[in-house]
Coordinates of C-alpha atoms in Angstrom, one line a residue:
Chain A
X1 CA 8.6 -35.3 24.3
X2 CA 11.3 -37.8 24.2
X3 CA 8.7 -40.7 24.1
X4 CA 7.0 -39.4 20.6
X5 CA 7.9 -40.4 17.4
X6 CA 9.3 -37.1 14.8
X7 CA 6.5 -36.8 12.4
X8 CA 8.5 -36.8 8.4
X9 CA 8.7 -33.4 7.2
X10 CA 6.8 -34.0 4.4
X11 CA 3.9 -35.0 7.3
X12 CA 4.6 -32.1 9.2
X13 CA 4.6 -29.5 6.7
X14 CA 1.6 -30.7 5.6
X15 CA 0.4 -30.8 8.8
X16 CA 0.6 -26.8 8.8
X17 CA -0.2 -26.3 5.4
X18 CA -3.7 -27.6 6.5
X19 CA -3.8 -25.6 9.8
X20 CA -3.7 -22.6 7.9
X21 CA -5.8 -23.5 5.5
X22 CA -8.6 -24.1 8.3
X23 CA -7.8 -20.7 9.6
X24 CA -8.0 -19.1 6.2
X25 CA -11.0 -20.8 5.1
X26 CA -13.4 -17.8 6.7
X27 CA -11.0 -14.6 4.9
X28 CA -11.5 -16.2 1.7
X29 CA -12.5 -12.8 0.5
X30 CA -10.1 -10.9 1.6
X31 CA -7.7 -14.2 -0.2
X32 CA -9.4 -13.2 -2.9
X33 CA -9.1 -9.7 -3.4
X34 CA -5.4 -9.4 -3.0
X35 CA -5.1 -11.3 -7.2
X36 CA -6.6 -7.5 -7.6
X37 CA -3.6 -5.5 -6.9
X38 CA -1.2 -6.3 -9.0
X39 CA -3.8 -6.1 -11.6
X40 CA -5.1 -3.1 -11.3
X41 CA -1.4 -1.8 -11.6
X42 CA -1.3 -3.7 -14.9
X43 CA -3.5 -2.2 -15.9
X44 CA -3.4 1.9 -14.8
X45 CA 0.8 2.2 -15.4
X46 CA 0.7 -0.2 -18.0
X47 CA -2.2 0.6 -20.3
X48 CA -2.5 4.1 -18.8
X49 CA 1.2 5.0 -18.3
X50 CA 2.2 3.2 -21.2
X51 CA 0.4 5.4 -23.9
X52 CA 2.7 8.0 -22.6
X53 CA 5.6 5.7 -23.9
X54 CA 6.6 4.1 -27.1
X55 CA 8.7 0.9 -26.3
X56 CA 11.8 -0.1 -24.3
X57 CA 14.8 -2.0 -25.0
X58 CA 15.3 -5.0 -23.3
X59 CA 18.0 -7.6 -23.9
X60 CA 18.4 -6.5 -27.5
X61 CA 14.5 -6.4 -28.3
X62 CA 12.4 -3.1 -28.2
X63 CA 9.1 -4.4 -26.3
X64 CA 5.7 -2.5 -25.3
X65 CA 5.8 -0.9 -22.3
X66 CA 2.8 -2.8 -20.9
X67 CA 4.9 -5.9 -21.8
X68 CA 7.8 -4.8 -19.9
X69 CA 6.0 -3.8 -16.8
X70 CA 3.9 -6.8 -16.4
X71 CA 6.6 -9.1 -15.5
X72 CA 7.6 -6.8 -13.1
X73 CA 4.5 -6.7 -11.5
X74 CA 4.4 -10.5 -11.4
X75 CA 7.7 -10.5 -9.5
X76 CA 6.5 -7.9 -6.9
X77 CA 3.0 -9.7 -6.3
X78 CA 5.3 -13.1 -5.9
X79 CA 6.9 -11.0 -2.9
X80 CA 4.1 -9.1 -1.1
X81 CA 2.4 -12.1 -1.5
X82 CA 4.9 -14.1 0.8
X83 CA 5.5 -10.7 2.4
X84 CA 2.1 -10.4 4.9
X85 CA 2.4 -14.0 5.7
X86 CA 5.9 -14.2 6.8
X87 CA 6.1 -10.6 8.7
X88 CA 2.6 -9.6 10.4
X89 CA 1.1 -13.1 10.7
X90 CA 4.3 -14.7 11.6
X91 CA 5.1 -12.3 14.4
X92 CA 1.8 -12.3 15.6
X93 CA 1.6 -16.4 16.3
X94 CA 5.3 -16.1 17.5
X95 CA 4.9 -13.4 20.3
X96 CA 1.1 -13.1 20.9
X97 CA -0.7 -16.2 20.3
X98 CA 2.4 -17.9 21.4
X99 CA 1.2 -20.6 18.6
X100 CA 4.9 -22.1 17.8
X101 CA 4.9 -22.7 21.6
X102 CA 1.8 -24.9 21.5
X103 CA 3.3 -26.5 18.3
X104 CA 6.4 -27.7 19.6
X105 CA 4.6 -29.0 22.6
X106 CA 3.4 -31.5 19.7
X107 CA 6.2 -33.9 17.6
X108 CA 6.8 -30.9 15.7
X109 CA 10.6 -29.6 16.0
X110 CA 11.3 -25.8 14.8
X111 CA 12.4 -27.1 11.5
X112 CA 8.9 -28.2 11.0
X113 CA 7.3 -25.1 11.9
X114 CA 9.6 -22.9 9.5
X115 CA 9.3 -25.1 6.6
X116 CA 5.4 -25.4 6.8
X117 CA 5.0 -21.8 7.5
X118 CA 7.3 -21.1 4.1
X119 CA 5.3 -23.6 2.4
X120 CA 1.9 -21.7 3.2
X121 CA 2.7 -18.5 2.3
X122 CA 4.7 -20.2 -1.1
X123 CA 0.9 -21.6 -1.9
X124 CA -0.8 -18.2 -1.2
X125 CA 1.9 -16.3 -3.5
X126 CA 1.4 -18.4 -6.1
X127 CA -2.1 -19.0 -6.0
X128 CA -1.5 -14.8 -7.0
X129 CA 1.3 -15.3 -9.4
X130 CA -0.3 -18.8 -11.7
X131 CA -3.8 -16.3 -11.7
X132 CA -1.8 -13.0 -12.9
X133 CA 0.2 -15.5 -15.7
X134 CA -3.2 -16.8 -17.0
X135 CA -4.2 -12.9 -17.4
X136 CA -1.1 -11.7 -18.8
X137 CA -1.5 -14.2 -21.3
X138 CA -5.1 -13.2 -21.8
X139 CA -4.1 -10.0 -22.4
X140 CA -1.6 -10.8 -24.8
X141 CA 1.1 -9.9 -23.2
X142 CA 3.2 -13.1 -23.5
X143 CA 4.7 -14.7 -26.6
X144 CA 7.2 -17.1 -25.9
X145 CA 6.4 -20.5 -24.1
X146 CA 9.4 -20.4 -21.7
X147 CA 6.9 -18.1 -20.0
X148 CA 5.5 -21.2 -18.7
X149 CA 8.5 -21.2 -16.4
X150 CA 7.7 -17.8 -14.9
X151 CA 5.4 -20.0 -12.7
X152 CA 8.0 -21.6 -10.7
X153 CA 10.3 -18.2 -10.9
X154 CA 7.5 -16.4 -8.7
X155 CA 7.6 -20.1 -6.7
X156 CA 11.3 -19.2 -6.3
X157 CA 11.1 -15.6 -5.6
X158 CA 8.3 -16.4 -2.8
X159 CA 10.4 -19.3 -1.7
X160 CA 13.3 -16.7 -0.8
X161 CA 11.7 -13.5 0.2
X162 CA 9.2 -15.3 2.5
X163 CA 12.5 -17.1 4.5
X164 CA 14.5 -14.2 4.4
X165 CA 11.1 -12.0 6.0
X166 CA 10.9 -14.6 8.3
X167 CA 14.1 -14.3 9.4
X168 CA 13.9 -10.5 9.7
X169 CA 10.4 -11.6 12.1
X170 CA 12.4 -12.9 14.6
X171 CA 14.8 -10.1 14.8
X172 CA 11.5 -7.8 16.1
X173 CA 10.4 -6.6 19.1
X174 CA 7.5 -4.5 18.4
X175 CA 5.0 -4.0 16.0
X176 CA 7.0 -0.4 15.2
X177 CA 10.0 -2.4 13.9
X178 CA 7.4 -3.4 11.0
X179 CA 7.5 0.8 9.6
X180 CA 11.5 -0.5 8.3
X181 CA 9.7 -3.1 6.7
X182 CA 7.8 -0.9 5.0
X183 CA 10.5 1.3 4.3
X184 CA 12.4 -1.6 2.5
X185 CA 9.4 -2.6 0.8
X186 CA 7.9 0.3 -0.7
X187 CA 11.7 1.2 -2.6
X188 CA 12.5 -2.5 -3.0
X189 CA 8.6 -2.3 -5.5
X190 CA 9.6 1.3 -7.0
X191 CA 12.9 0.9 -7.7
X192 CA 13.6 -2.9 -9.0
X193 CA 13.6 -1.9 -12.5
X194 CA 9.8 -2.4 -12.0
X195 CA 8.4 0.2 -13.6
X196 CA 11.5 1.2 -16.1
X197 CA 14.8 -0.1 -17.6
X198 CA 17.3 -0.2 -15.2
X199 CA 19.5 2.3 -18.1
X200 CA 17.8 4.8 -15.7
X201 CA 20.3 4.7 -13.1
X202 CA 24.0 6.2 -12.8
X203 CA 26.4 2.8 -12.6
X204 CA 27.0 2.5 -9.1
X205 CA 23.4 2.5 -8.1
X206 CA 23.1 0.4 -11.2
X207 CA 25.3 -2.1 -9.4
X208 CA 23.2 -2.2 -6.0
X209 CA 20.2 -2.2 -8.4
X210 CA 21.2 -5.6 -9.5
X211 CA 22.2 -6.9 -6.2
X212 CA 18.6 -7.3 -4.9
X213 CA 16.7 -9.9 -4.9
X214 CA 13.5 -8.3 -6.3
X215 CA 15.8 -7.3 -8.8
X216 CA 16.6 -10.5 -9.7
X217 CA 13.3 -11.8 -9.6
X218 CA 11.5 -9.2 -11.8
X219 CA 14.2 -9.4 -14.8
X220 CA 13.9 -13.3 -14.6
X221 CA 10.4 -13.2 -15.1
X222 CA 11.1 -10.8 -17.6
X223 CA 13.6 -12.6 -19.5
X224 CA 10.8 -15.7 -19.4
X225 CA 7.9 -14.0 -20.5
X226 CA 9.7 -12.0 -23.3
X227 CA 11.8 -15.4 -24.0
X228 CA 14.8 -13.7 -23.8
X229 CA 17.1 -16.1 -21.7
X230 CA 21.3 -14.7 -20.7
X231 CA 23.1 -16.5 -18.1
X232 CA 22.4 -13.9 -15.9
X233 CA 18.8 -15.8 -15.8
X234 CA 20.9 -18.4 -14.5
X235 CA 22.6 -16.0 -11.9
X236 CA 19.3 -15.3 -10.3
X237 CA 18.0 -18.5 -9.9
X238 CA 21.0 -19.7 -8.0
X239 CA 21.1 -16.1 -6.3
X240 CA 17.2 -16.6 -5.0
X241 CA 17.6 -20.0 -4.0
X242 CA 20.8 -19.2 -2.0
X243 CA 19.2 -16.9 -0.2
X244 CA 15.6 -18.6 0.4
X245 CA 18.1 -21.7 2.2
X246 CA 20.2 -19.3 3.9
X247 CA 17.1 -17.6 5.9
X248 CA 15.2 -20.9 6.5
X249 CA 18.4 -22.0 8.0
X250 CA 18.4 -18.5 10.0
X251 CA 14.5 -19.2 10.9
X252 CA 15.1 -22.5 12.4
X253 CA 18.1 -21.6 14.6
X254 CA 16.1 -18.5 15.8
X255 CA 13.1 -20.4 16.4
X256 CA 15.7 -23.1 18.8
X257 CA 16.9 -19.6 20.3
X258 CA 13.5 -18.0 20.8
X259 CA 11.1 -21.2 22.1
X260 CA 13.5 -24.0 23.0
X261 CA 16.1 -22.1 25.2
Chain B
X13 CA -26.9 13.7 29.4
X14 CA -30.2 15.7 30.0
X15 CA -29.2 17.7 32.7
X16 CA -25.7 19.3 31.6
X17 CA -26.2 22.2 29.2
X18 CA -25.3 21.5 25.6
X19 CA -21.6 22.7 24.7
X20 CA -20.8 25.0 21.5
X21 CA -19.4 23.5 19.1
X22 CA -16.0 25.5 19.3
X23 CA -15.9 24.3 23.0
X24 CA -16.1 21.1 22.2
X25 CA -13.3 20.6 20.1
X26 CA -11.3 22.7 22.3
X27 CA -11.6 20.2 25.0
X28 CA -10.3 17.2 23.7
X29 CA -7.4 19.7 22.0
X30 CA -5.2 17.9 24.7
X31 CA -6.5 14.6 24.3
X32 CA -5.1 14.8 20.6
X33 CA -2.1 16.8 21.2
X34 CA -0.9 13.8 23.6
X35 CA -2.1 11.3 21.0
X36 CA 0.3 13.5 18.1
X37 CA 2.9 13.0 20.6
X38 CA 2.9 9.4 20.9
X39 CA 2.7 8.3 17.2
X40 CA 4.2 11.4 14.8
X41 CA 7.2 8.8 14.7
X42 CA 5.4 6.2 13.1
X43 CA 3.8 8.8 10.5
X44 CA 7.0 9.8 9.3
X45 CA 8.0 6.6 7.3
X46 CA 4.1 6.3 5.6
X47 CA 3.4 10.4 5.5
X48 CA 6.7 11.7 4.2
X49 CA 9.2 8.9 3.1
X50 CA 7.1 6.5 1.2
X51 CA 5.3 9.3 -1.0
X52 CA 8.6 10.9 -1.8
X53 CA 10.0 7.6 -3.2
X54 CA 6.9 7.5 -5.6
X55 CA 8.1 10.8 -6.5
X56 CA 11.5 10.1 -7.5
X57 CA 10.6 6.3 -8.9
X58 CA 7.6 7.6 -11.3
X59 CA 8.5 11.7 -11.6
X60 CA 12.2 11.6 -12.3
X61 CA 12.9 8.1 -13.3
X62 CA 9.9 6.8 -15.2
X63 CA 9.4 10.3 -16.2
X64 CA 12.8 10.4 -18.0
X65 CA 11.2 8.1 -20.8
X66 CA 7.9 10.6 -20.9
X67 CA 8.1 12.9 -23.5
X68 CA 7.0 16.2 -22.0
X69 CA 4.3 17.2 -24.1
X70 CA 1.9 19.4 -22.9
X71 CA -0.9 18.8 -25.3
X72 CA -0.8 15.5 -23.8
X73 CA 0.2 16.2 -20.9
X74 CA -2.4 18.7 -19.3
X75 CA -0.1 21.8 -19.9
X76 CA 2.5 20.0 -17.8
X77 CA 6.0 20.5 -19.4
X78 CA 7.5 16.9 -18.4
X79 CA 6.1 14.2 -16.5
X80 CA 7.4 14.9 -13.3
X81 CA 5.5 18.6 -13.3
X82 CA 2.4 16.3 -14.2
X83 CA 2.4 13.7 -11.8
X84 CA 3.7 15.8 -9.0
X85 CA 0.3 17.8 -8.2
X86 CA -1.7 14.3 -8.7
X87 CA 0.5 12.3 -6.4
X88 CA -0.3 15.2 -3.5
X89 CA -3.7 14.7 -3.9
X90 CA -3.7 11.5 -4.3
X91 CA -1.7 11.1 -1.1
X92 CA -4.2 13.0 0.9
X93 CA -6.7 10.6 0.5
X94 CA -4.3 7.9 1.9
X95 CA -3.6 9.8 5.1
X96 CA -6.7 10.9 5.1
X97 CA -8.4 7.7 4.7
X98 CA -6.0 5.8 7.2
X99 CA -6.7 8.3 10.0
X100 CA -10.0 7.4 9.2
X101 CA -10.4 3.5 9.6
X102 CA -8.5 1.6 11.9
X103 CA -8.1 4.3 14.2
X104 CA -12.2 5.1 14.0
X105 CA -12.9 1.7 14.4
X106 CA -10.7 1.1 17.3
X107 CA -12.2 4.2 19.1
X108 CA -15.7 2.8 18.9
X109 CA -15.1 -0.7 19.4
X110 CA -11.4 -1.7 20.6
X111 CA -10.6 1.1 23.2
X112 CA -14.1 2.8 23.3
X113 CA -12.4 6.1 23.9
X114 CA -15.3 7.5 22.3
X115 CA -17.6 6.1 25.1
X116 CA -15.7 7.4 28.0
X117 CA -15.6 11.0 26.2
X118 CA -19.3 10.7 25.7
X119 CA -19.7 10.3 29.7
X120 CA -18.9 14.1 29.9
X121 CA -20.7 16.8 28.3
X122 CA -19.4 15.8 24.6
X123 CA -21.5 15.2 22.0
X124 CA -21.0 12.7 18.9
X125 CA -20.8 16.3 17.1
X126 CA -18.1 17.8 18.9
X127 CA -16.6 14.1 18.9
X128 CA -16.4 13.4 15.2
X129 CA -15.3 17.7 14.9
X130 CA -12.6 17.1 17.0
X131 CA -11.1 14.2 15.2
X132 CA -11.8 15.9 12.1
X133 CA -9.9 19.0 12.9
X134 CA -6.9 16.9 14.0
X135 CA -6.7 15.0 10.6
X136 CA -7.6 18.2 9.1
X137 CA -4.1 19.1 11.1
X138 CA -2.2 15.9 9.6
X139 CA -3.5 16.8 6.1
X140 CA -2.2 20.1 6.3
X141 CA 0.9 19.1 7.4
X142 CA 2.2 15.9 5.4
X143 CA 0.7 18.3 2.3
X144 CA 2.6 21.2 3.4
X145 CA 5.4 19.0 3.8
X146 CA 5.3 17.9 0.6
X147 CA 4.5 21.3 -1.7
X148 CA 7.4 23.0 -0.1
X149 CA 9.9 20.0 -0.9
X150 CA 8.9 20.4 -4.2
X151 CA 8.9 23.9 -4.3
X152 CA 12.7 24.5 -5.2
X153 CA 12.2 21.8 -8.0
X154 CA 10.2 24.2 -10.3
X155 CA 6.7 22.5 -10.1
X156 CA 4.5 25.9 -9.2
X157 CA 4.5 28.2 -11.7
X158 CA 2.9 30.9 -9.3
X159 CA 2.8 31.2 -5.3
X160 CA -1.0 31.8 -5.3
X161 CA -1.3 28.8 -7.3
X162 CA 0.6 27.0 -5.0
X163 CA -1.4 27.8 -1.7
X164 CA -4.4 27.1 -3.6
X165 CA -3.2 24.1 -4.8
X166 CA -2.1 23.2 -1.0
X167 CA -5.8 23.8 0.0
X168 CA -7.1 22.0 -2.8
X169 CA -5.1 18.9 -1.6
X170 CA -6.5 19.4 2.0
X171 CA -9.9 19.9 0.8
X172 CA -10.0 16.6 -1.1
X173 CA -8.4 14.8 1.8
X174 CA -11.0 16.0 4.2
X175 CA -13.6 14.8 1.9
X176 CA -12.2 11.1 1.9
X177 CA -12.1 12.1 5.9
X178 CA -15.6 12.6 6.1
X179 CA -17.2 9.5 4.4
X180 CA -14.8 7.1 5.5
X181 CA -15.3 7.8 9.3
X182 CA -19.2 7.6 8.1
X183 CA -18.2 4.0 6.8
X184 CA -16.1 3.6 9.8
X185 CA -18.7 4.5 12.2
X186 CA -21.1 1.6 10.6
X187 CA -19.0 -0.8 10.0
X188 CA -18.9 -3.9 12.6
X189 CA -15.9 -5.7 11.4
X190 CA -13.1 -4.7 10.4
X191 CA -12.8 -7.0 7.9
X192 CA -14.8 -4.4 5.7
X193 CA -11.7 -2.6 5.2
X194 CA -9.5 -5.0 2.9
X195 CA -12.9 -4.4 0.5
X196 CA -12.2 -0.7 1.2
X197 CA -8.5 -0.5 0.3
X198 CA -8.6 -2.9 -2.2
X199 CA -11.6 -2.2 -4.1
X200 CA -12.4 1.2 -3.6
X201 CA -9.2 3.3 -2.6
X202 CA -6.4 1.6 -4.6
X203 CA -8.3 1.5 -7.5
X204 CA -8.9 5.5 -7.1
X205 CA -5.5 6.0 -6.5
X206 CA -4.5 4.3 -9.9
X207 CA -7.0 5.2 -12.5
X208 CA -8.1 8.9 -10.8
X209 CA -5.4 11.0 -13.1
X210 CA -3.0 11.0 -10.9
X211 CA -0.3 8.8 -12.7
X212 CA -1.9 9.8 -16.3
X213 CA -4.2 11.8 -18.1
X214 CA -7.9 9.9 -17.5
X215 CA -8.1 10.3 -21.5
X216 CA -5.5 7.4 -21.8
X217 CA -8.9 5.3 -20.4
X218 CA -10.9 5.9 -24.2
X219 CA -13.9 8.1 -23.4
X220 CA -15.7 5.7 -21.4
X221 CA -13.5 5.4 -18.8
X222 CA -12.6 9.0 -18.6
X223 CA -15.5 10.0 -18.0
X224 CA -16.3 7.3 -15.0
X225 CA -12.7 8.4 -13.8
X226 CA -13.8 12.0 -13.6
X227 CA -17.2 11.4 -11.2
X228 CA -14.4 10.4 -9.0
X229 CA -14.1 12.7 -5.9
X230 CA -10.2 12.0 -6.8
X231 CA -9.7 13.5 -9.6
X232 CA -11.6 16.4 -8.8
X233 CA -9.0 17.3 -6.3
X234 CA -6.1 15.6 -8.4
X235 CA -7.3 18.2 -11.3
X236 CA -7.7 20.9 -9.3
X237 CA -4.2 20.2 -7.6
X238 CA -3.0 20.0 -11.1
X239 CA -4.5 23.2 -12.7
X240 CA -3.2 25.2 -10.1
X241 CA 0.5 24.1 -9.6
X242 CA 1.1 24.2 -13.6
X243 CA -1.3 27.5 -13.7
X244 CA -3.2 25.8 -16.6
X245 CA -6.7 26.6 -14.9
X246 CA -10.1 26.4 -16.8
X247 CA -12.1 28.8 -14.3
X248 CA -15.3 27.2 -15.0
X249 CA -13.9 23.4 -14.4
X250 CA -12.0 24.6 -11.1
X251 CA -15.2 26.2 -9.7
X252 CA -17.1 22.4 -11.0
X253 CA -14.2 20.4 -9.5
X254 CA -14.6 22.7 -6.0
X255 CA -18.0 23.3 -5.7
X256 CA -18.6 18.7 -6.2
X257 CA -16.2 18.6 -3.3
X258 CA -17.2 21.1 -0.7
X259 CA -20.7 19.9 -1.7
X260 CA -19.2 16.2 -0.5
X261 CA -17.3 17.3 2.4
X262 CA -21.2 18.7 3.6
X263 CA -22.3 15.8 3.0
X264 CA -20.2 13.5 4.3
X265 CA -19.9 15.1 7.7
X266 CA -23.8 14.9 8.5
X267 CA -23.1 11.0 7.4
X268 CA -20.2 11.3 9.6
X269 CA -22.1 12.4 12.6
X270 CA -25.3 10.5 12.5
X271 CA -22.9 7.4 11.7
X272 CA -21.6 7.7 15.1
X273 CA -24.7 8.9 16.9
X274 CA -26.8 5.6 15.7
X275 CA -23.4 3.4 16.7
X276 CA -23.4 5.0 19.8
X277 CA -26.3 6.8 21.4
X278 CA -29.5 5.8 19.7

């Protein structure tokens, strides 16, 4: 080890970029089909579900309901996106495949391995996220250009939920401990203010509402697509990218505890 | 094989009541989160939140009074076919080709019949259950307008889960790689789950689309389900909606069992 030279982490994150690429290369179907989901929810609650409602209020402007749940859905897709990549997949090369072992065997450090991982599942998320802008614009479903900055708010979004998952990996010891991912996944996509105003909840819960980070990252996509910017826009960005830098720096000295101790 | 005489089919199932009983055992912990949690957060997130913005108009509604009363009975239903159709996959697959429990049972006396009757009766158990579950959470919220609507509605629910049973362990039973199954969820079941009726009346999809959503085997229960919670039934649609399913759940369990006789006999 001591006689190799440290690859640069722009090198080494490539380096894994690439790897999974290769390994992805063959699913490229099943790549594909996960654009669908968000989609098709688009379309049923929005379309289907929005008949049943007029319009909602959102910073000041009334807006169609199909409007106001497509962001949403942009925001979630940008987090289950990151979501399989940094849980299932992650655990699986950690504790079965023992893949970070054979890594670091290699020039690469830990701080490699969690930033090229993060930058992966980024590129899958977004791959999701730039395909589902293109339709909501399609649809018509966008009219103001700073949508074109609900790209890199997904980018963001994926950048912190993908760390912070990560993270939450290393903390597991069996596959069982994935259900309470589950469990904060399913109410973290329900109850975001994805699917209505966020006026739908008492003000305490209201508070904790707010507080999340898929929260954050649907009414910032929101407030881009509808071009309706507050500094709370601001908030979230710095909220998001807070947290992405606080689990990579949790990943990395888990990854030391986990493989080089 | 030859020599053993042939079990009845009642027999069958009743031997490998253990096997499954153990099996209930060991994972009912890990149901609880997907069977019972999960749905109910659907419930309060579209029924009573989203639902607060729904005008409760029953002329568009189906006869429901508010949304919740709508969505309710199509969310059961709905739900069914999830457990239903994850009893069905993984776990199918994994006893053909990962554990080949099905293999060693085949070494006794059991046939692929009494194989795929056992299972069956087992998920027919989960179905009953997690619905059960659900209908009499409900219950005290107002959502059945008559107890024999709501048993019927219960069985209705089960009924449309053991269809979805059926056919998928048919597909299960064929399929070589699992791989098959991200085509499954993606393109077949999560599409059902969103555009069967369950979170709107299929009119919403122009006439077109209505009509494709109501060939579904989903919203035949999801109606059903519906028709008899809110007592809104059209005798001659529930008998059509009924009849198309236990015609499937036939059907499906001749697929069923000559799936797994050509995967593992012939």
């Amino acid at each position: 080890m001591s006689t190799a030279q440290p690859l640069g982490a722009v090198r080494a994150t490539a380096l894994l970029v690439e790897r999974n690429y290769i390994v992805y290369r063959k699913a490229w179907k099943l790549f594909l089909s996960g654009f669908f989901e968000p989609f098709f929810y688009l379309l049923s609650i929005g379309i289907g579900v929005g008949a049943l409602i007029d319009t909602f209020e959102f910073n000041g402007r009334e807006i169609p309901y199909a409007e106001f749940v497509a962001p949403g859905m942009l925001a979630a897709s940008a987090l289950n996106g990151a979501l399989i990549d940094a849980t299932f997949n992650t655990f699986f090369k950690l504790r079965f495949v023992k893949l970070y072992d054979q890594m670091l065997a290699t020039p690469l450090t830990t701080r490699d391995v969690a930033r090229g991982e993060i930058a992966w599942s980024q590129l899958r998320g977004s791959t999701y996220a730039a395909a589902f802008l293109v339709i909501m614009a399609a649809m018509g479903l966008v009219h103001s250009w700073w949508a074109v900055l609900a790209f890199p708010a997904t980018l963001l979004i994926g950048f912190a939920s993908s760390a912070v998952c990560m993270a939450l990996t290393t903390y597991m010891r069996s596959w069982q401990d994935f259900d309470l991912i589950t469990l904060a996944q399913v109410p973290l996509f329900l109850f975001s203010a994805t699917f209505f105003p966020i006026t739908a909840y008492p003000d305490p819960v209201r508070w904790v509402v707010e507080g999340t980070p898929l929260y954050r990252g649907v009414v910032l996509c929101r407030e881009l697509t509808t071009g309706s910017l507050t500094w709370a826009s601001a908030v979230s960005v710095v909220y998001l990218l807070a947290l992405g830098l606080a689990g990579l720096f949790v990943v990395r000295r888990r990854l030391d505890a986990l493989l080089l101790t | 094989m030859a020599t053993t005489t042939a079990l009845t089919l009642g027999e069958g199932i009743r031997r490998q009541a253990d096997y499954w009983r153990v099996v209930y055992q060991r994972t009912w912990r890990g149901t609880v989160i997907s069977s019972f949690l999960a749905p109910l957060f659907y419930v309060l997130a579209m029924g009573v939140l989203l639902g607060g913005f729904i005008d409760g108009d029953p002329d568009v509604l189906e006869g429901a009074t508010s949304y919740f009363d709508f969505v309710v009975p199509g969310l059961i239903a709905a739900h069914a076919m999830q457990t239903a159709v994850g009893e069905t996959t993984y776990p199918v697959m994994s006893m053909i080709k990962w554990q080949r429990v099905y293999d060693s049972m085949l070494a006794t006396p059991l046939t692929c019949r009494d194989l795929v009757a056992a299972h069956l009766t087992f998920i027919a158990f989960r179905l009953a259950t997690t619905c059960a579950v659900y209908d009499l959470v409900l219950a005290p919220f107002g959502v059945f307008a008559t107890w024999w609507g709501a048993l019927l509605a219960f069985l209705a629910q089960v009924l449309v889960g053991m269809v979805f049973a059926v056919w998928v362990f048919g597909f299960s039973a064929r399929l070589h790689s699992e791989e098959g199954y991200g085509v499954l969820f993606r393109l077949g079941i999560f599409p059902l789950f969103l555009f069967s009726g369950a979170f709107f009346p299929v009119s919403n999809l122009g006439a077109a689309g209505a009509w494709l959503a109501r060939v579904t085997p989903l919203w035949q229960g999801v109606n059903l389900s519906r028709m008899l919670t809110l007592d809104h039934v059209t005798w001659w649609v529930a008998g059509v909606n009924a009849g198309v399913l236990l015609v499937l759940l036939a059907a499906g369990w001749v697929w069923a069992v000559s799936g797994l006789q050509k995967r593992l006999v012939w």
